PDB file of C-alpha atoms in Angstrom:
ATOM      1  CA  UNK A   1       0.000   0.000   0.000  1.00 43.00           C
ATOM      2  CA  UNK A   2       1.520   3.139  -0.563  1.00 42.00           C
ATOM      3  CA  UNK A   3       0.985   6.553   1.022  1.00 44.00           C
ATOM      4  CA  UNK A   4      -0.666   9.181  -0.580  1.00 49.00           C
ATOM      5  CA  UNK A   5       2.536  11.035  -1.826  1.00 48.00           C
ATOM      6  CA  UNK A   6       3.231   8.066  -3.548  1.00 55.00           C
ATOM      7  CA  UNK A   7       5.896   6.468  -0.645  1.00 56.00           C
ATOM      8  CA  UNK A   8       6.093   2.830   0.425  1.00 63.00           C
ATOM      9  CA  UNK A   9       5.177   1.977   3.732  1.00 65.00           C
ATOM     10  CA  UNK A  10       6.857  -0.341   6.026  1.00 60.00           C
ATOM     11  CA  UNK A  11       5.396  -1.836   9.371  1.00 62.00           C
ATOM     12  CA  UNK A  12       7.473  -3.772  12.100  1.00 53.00           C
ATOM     13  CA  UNK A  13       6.933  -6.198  14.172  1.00 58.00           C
ATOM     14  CA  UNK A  14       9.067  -7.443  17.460  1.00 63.00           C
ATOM     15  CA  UNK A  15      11.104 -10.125  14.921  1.00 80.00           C
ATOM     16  CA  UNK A  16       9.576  -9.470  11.167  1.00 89.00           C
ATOM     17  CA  UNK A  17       8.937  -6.147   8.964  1.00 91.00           C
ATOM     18  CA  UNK A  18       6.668  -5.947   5.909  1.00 93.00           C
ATOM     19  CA  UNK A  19       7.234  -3.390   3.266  1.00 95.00           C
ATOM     20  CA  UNK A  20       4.150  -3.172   1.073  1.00 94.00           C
ATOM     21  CA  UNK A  21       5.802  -2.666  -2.649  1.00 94.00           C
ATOM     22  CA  UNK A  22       4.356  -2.478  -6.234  1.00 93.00           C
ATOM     23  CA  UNK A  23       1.009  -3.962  -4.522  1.00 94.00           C
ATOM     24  CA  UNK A  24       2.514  -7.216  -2.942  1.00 96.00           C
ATOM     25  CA  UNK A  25       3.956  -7.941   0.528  1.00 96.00           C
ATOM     26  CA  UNK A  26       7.809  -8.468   1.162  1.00 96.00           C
ATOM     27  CA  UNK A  27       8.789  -9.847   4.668  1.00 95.00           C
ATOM     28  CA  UNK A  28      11.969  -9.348   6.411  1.00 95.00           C
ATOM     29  CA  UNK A  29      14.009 -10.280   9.428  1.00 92.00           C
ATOM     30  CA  UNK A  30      14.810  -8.385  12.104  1.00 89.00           C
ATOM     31  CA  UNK A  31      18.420  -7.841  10.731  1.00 91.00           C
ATOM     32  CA  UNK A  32      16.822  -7.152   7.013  1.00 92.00           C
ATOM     33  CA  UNK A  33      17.196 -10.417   5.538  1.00 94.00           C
ATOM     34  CA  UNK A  34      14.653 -10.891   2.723  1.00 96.00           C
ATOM     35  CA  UNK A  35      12.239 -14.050   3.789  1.00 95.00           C
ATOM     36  CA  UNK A  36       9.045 -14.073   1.380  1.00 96.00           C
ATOM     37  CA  UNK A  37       7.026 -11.994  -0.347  1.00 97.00           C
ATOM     38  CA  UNK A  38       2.819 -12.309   0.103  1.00 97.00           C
ATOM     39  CA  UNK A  39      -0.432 -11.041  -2.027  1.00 97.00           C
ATOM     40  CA  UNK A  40      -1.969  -9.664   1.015  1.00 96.00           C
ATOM     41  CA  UNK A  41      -1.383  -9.532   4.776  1.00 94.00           C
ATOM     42  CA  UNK A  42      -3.419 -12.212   6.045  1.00 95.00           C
ATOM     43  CA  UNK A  43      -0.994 -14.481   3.664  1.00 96.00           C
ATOM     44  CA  UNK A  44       1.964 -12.872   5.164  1.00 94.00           C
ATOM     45  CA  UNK A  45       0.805 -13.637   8.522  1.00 92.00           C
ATOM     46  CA  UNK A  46      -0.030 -17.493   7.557  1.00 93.00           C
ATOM     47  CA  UNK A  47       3.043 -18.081   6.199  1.00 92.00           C
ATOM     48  CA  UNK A  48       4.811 -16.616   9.314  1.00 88.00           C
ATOM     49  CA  UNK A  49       2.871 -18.744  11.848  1.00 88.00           C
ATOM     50  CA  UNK A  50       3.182 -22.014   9.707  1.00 85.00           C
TER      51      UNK A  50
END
């Protein structure tokens, strides 16, 4: 999702951060290492717990 000037947004959690880019989700460690990429959140979140 992307702001309305046209930025990307990036949310963190305690271990995880998700970057919303080109209208997928990436997901990243704590120490920025690249682990997936989702369609939407709730995918994200799956993914994570599985």
């Amino acid at each position: 999702m992307e702001s309305k000037t046209g930025h990307r947004k990036a949310v963190s959690t305690m271990t995880q951060q998700f970057r919303y880019v080109g209208g997928h989700i990436e997901v990243f460690a704590e120490n920025g290492e690249f682990l997936f990429s989702a369609d939407t959140m709730q995918e994200a979140w799956e993914e994570l717990s599985a």
